[in-house]
Amino acid sequence: MTYCDLHHLIDGLRLFPDPNDVFARDVALHCRYLLPLATIDLSLVNPEFSGKAHFIQPIEPQDGVVGEGGDEYFTYHTRRNFVGYVYDGDRCVFDGDFHYFERHRLGSRNELTERESHIQKCYDDHYRIVRDGYDLARNHVSKYGMLHKRNSEPPYTPSDRLRIAMYIGGRSEGGNWASDDGFPIDWGRSERNDGGFDFNVAPLTADERRFEFVGQIPVYCYVWSERSTLSCDLVMFFDPVDRVALTTFDWS
């Protein structure tokens, strides 16, 4: 099942879930760096799947892509421009060391150089702005039950609704996330009758199986912030065997 430009709620898709329903442990620690945007029933993606998965957006980066500079803390799933989550039932934990996030690395240092202190202050400002934007959108949904254009006013009409998903299920045709070197990708190329090609792009698990495409949602609709690094789509894949969700970020 594939939905394009989804502007209304559907059964099996919930906006701004409670973090306690998202993270299996260390909820406060996860919430320092990660924002739960939406929860989806995996049966929407494939009727043979069960349980839930969560679209989770990191607060970083301030600039560039998430994970830059944290190479020594990379895992197979969590690396430059990719973040993994391991599931226990319907809840998950971050697949990595939180030193992957630059703000965590700076905060764990006993002493900072002048430059590092400046970077830390910039990150503190970034985190505050992003959290404020997230809270604005989340509080709006709590009050009105839906995301609406920021310049619109109640009473809201269907034309005021913001897009909450670009794709759910089906196949991923890729994007600039797939050109990020380093993660094994299967392009799933098949030739059409007209001589062109269709693509069903998916990352590969460590044992070279294809991840299943879950969906793609616009982060900028869920975080009302002018930060350019939030002007992306959050793309999620899932491995039902190892129960791992893999997320990446597209600016196509």
CSV table of C-alpha atoms in Angstrom, one decimal:
chain,number,residue,atom,x,y,z
A,1,MET,CA,0.0,0.0,0.0
A,2,THR,CA,1.4,3.4,-1.0
A,3,TYR,CA,0.1,6.8,0.0
A,4,CYS,CA,1.4,9.9,-1.7
A,5,ASP,CA,1.0,13.4,-0.3
A,6,LEU,CA,-1.1,12.2,2.7
A,7,HIS,CA,-2.8,15.1,4.4
A,8,HIS,CA,-5.2,13.3,6.7
A,9,LEU,CA,-4.9,10.7,9.5
A,10,ILE,CA,-5.5,7.1,8.7
A,11,ASP,CA,-5.9,4.1,11.0
A,12,GLY,CA,-2.5,2.8,12.0
A,13,LEU,CA,-0.7,6.1,11.8
A,14,ARG,CA,-0.3,8.2,15.0
A,15,LEU,CA,1.4,11.6,15.3
A,16,PHE,CA,3.7,12.5,18.1
A,17,PRO,CA,3.6,9.3,20.2
A,18,ASP,CA,4.4,9.3,23.9
A,19,PRO,CA,8.2,8.7,24.3
A,20,ASN,CA,7.4,6.0,26.9
A,21,ASP,CA,5.6,4.1,24.1
A,22,VAL,CA,8.5,4.5,21.8
A,23,PHE,CA,11.7,3.8,23.8
A,24,ALA,CA,12.2,0.6,25.7
A,25,ARG,CA,14.5,2.0,28.3
A,26,ASP,CA,16.5,5.2,29.2
A,27,VAL,CA,13.7,7.3,27.9
A,28,ALA,CA,15.0,10.6,29.2
A,29,LEU,CA,18.4,9.9,27.7
A,30,HIS,CA,16.9,9.0,24.3
A,31,CYS,CA,14.8,12.2,24.4
A,32,ARG,CA,17.8,14.4,24.8
A,33,TYR,CA,18.8,13.7,21.2
A,34,LEU,CA,15.8,12.1,19.5
A,35,LEU,CA,12.3,13.3,18.7
A,36,PRO,CA,9.5,10.8,18.1
A,37,LEU,CA,7.4,12.1,15.2
A,38,ALA,CA,5.0,9.3,14.3
A,39,THR,CA,4.1,5.7,14.9
A,40,ILE,CA,3.0,3.3,12.2
A,41,ASP,CA,1.4,-0.1,12.3
A,42,LEU,CA,3.7,-2.3,10.2
A,43,SER,CA,0.7,-4.2,8.8
A,44,LEU,CA,0.1,-1.0,6.7
A,45,VAL,CA,3.4,-1.8,5.0
A,46,ASN,CA,3.0,-5.5,4.7
A,47,PRO,CA,0.0,-7.5,6.0
A,48,GLU,CA,2.3,-10.3,7.0
A,49,PHE,CA,4.1,-7.9,9.4
A,50,SER,CA,3.0,-7.3,13.0
A,51,GLY,CA,3.8,-4.6,15.6
A,52,LYS,CA,4.7,-1.0,15.3
A,53,ALA,CA,7.6,1.1,14.2
A,54,HIS,CA,8.4,4.7,14.9
A,55,PHE,CA,9.6,7.6,12.8
A,56,ILE,CA,12.3,9.2,15.0
A,57,GLN,CA,14.2,12.4,14.1
A,58,PRO,CA,17.6,13.3,15.7
A,59,ILE,CA,17.9,16.9,16.8
A,60,GLU,CA,21.3,17.0,15.2
A,61,PRO,CA,22.9,17.9,12.9
A,62,GLN,CA,23.4,21.6,13.4
A,63,ASP,CA,25.1,21.6,10.0
A,64,GLY,CA,26.0,18.9,7.5
A,65,VAL,CA,24.6,15.4,8.2
A,66,VAL,CA,24.0,13.5,11.5
A,67,GLY,CA,27.0,11.4,12.7
A,68,GLU,CA,29.8,13.5,11.3
A,69,GLY,CA,32.8,13.3,13.6
A,70,GLY,CA,31.5,10.4,15.5
A,71,ASP,CA,33.1,7.7,13.4
A,72,GLU,CA,34.6,5.7,16.4
A,73,TYR,CA,31.0,5.2,17.7
A,74,PHE,CA,29.6,4.0,14.4
A,75,THR,CA,27.8,0.6,14.3
A,76,TYR,CA,26.7,-1.2,11.2
A,77,HIS,CA,23.3,0.6,11.3
A,78,THR,CA,24.3,3.9,12.9
A,79,ARG,CA,26.8,5.8,10.9
A,80,ARG,CA,27.0,8.9,8.7
A,81,ASN,CA,23.5,9.9,7.7
A,82,PHE,CA,22.0,6.7,9.0
A,83,VAL,CA,20.5,5.9,12.5
A,84,GLY,CA,19.4,2.5,13.6
A,85,TYR,CA,17.0,1.3,16.3
A,86,VAL,CA,16.7,-2.2,17.7
A,87,TYR,CA,13.2,-3.3,18.7
A,88,ASP,CA,11.9,-5.1,21.7
A,89,GLY,CA,8.2,-5.6,21.0
A,90,ASP,CA,6.7,-2.3,19.9
A,91,ARG,CA,9.5,-0.2,21.5
A,92,CYS,CA,13.0,0.4,20.6
A,93,VAL,CA,16.5,1.5,21.7
A,94,PHE,CA,19.0,3.6,19.8
A,95,ASP,CA,21.5,1.2,18.1
A,96,GLY,CA,24.7,2.9,19.2
A,97,ASP,CA,26.6,4.9,21.8
A,98,PHE,CA,25.2,8.3,22.5
A,99,HIS,CA,28.7,9.7,21.9
A,100,TYR,CA,27.7,9.4,18.2
A,101,PHE,CA,26.0,12.8,18.8
A,102,GLU,CA,28.4,15.7,18.9
A,103,ARG,CA,26.5,17.5,21.7
A,104,HIS,CA,26.9,14.4,23.8
A,105,ARG,CA,30.7,14.2,23.1
A,106,LEU,CA,31.1,17.9,24.0
A,107,GLY,CA,29.1,17.5,27.2
A,108,SER,CA,31.2,14.5,28.4
A,109,ARG,CA,34.5,16.5,28.1
A,110,ASN,CA,36.0,17.8,31.3
A,111,GLU,CA,37.6,20.8,29.6
A,112,LEU,CA,36.8,22.5,26.3
A,113,THR,CA,38.9,24.7,24.1
A,114,GLU,CA,37.6,28.1,23.2
A,115,ARG,CA,36.5,26.8,19.8
A,116,GLU,CA,34.8,23.8,21.4
A,117,SER,CA,33.0,26.0,23.9
A,118,HIS,CA,31.7,28.1,21.0
A,119,ILE,CA,30.5,24.9,19.2
A,120,GLN,CA,28.8,23.8,22.3
A,121,LYS,CA,26.9,27.1,22.6
A,122,CYS,CA,25.9,26.9,19.0
A,123,TYR,CA,24.6,23.3,19.6
A,124,ASP,CA,22.7,24.5,22.7
A,125,ASP,CA,21.0,27.2,20.7
A,126,HIS,CA,20.2,24.6,17.9
A,127,TYR,CA,18.7,22.1,20.4
A,128,ARG,CA,16.6,24.8,22.0
A,129,ILE,CA,15.3,26.1,18.6
A,130,VAL,CA,14.5,22.6,17.4
A,131,ARG,CA,12.8,21.5,20.6
A,132,ASP,CA,10.7,24.7,20.6
A,133,GLY,CA,9.6,23.9,17.0
A,134,TYR,CA,8.8,20.4,17.9
A,135,ASP,CA,6.7,21.4,20.9
A,136,LEU,CA,4.8,23.9,18.8
A,137,ALA,CA,3.7,21.3,16.3
A,138,ARG,CA,3.1,18.6,18.9
A,139,ASN,CA,1.0,21.0,21.0
A,140,HIS,CA,-1.0,22.0,17.9
A,141,VAL,CA,-1.8,18.3,17.2
A,142,SER,CA,-2.8,17.8,20.8
A,143,LYS,CA,-5.2,20.7,20.6
A,144,TYR,CA,-6.6,20.3,17.0
A,145,GLY,CA,-5.9,16.7,16.2
A,146,MET,CA,-4.0,17.4,13.0
A,147,LEU,CA,-1.1,19.4,11.6
A,148,HIS,CA,-2.1,22.6,9.8
A,149,LYS,CA,-0.2,25.3,8.0
A,150,ARG,CA,1.4,27.7,10.4
A,151,ASN,CA,-0.1,30.8,8.8
A,152,SER,CA,-3.6,29.4,8.9
A,153,GLU,CA,-6.2,30.1,11.6
A,154,PRO,CA,-9.1,28.2,13.1
A,155,PRO,CA,-11.6,27.0,12.1
A,156,TYR,CA,-9.3,24.9,10.0
A,157,THR,CA,-10.4,23.4,6.6
A,158,PRO,CA,-9.0,20.3,4.9
A,159,SER,CA,-7.0,22.7,2.6
A,160,ASP,CA,-5.1,23.9,5.7
A,161,ARG,CA,-3.7,20.5,6.5
A,162,LEU,CA,0.0,19.9,6.3
A,163,ARG,CA,1.4,16.8,4.6
A,164,ILE,CA,2.1,14.1,7.2
A,165,ALA,CA,3.5,11.4,4.8
A,166,MET,CA,4.8,11.3,1.3
A,167,TYR,CA,4.9,7.5,1.0
A,168,ILE,CA,3.9,4.5,3.1
A,169,GLY,CA,5.0,1.1,2.0
A,170,GLY,CA,5.4,0.2,-1.7
A,171,ARG,CA,8.9,0.7,-3.1
A,172,SER,CA,11.5,3.4,-2.6
A,173,GLU,CA,12.9,5.0,-5.7
A,174,GLY,CA,15.8,6.3,-3.8
A,175,GLY,CA,17.0,9.9,-3.3
A,176,ASN,CA,20.2,11.6,-2.3
A,177,TRP,CA,20.3,9.4,0.8
A,178,ALA,CA,21.1,6.4,-1.5
A,179,SER,CA,24.1,8.2,-2.9
A,180,ASP,CA,25.7,8.6,0.5
A,181,ASP,CA,28.8,6.4,0.2
A,182,GLY,CA,29.4,3.7,2.7
A,183,PHE,CA,26.1,1.9,3.3
A,184,PRO,CA,25.5,-1.2,1.2
A,185,ILE,CA,22.6,-0.5,-1.2
A,186,ASP,CA,20.5,-2.7,-3.5
A,187,TRP,CA,19.1,-0.6,-6.3
A,188,GLY,CA,16.6,-3.2,-7.4
A,189,ARG,CA,16.8,-2.1,-11.0
A,190,SER,CA,14.3,-3.6,-13.5
A,191,GLU,CA,13.9,-2.8,-17.2
A,192,ARG,CA,10.6,-1.5,-18.4
A,193,ASN,CA,9.0,-2.3,-21.8
A,194,ASP,CA,9.9,1.2,-23.0
A,195,GLY,CA,13.6,0.6,-22.4
A,196,GLY,CA,13.7,2.7,-19.2
A,197,PHE,CA,14.3,1.4,-15.7
A,198,ASP,CA,12.3,1.2,-12.5
A,199,PHE,CA,14.2,1.2,-9.2
A,200,ASN,CA,13.2,-0.4,-5.8
A,201,VAL,CA,16.1,0.9,-3.7
A,202,ALA,CA,16.8,-0.5,-0.3
A,203,PRO,CA,19.8,-0.7,2.1
A,204,LEU,CA,21.1,-4.2,2.9
A,205,THR,CA,21.4,-5.9,6.3
A,206,ALA,CA,24.8,-7.1,7.5
A,207,ASP,CA,24.0,-10.5,6.0
A,208,GLU,CA,23.0,-8.9,2.7
A,209,ARG,CA,19.2,-9.1,2.9
A,210,ARG,CA,17.1,-6.2,1.7
A,211,PHE,CA,15.5,-3.9,4.3
A,212,GLU,CA,11.7,-3.4,3.8
A,213,PHE,CA,10.7,0.2,2.9
A,214,VAL,CA,8.3,1.6,5.6
A,215,GLY,CA,7.8,5.1,4.5
A,216,GLN,CA,8.9,8.7,4.1
A,217,ILE,CA,7.6,11.7,6.0
A,218,PRO,CA,8.5,15.4,5.8
A,219,VAL,CA,10.3,16.5,9.0
A,220,TYR,CA,9.7,20.2,8.4
A,221,CYS,CA,6.0,19.6,8.9
A,222,TYR,CA,6.5,18.0,12.3
A,223,VAL,CA,9.2,20.5,13.6
A,224,TRP,CA,8.1,24.1,13.1
A,225,SER,CA,11.6,25.5,12.9
A,226,GLU,CA,13.6,27.5,10.3
A,227,ARG,CA,16.7,25.3,10.9
A,228,SER,CA,17.8,24.2,7.4
A,229,THR,CA,19.0,20.8,8.7
A,230,LEU,CA,15.4,20.0,9.5
A,231,SER,CA,14.3,20.7,5.9
A,232,CYS,CA,14.5,17.1,5.0
A,233,ASP,CA,12.4,13.9,4.7
A,234,LEU,CA,12.8,11.1,7.2
A,235,VAL,CA,13.0,7.8,5.4
A,236,MET,CA,12.5,4.5,7.3
A,237,PHE,CA,13.3,0.9,6.5
A,238,PHE,CA,12.6,-2.2,8.6
A,239,ASP,CA,14.1,-5.7,8.9
A,240,PRO,CA,11.4,-8.0,10.4
A,241,VAL,CA,13.9,-10.8,11.0
A,242,ASP,CA,16.3,-8.9,13.3
A,243,ARG,CA,13.6,-6.3,14.3
A,244,VAL,CA,15.8,-3.4,13.3
A,245,ALA,CA,14.6,-0.1,11.9
A,246,LEU,CA,17.0,1.9,9.8
A,247,THR,CA,16.4,5.6,9.2
A,248,THR,CA,18.1,8.0,6.9
A,249,PHE,CA,17.5,11.6,5.7
A,250,ASP,CA,16.8,12.9,2.2
A,251,TRP,CA,17.1,16.5,0.8
A,252,SER,CA,16.1,15.6,-2.8
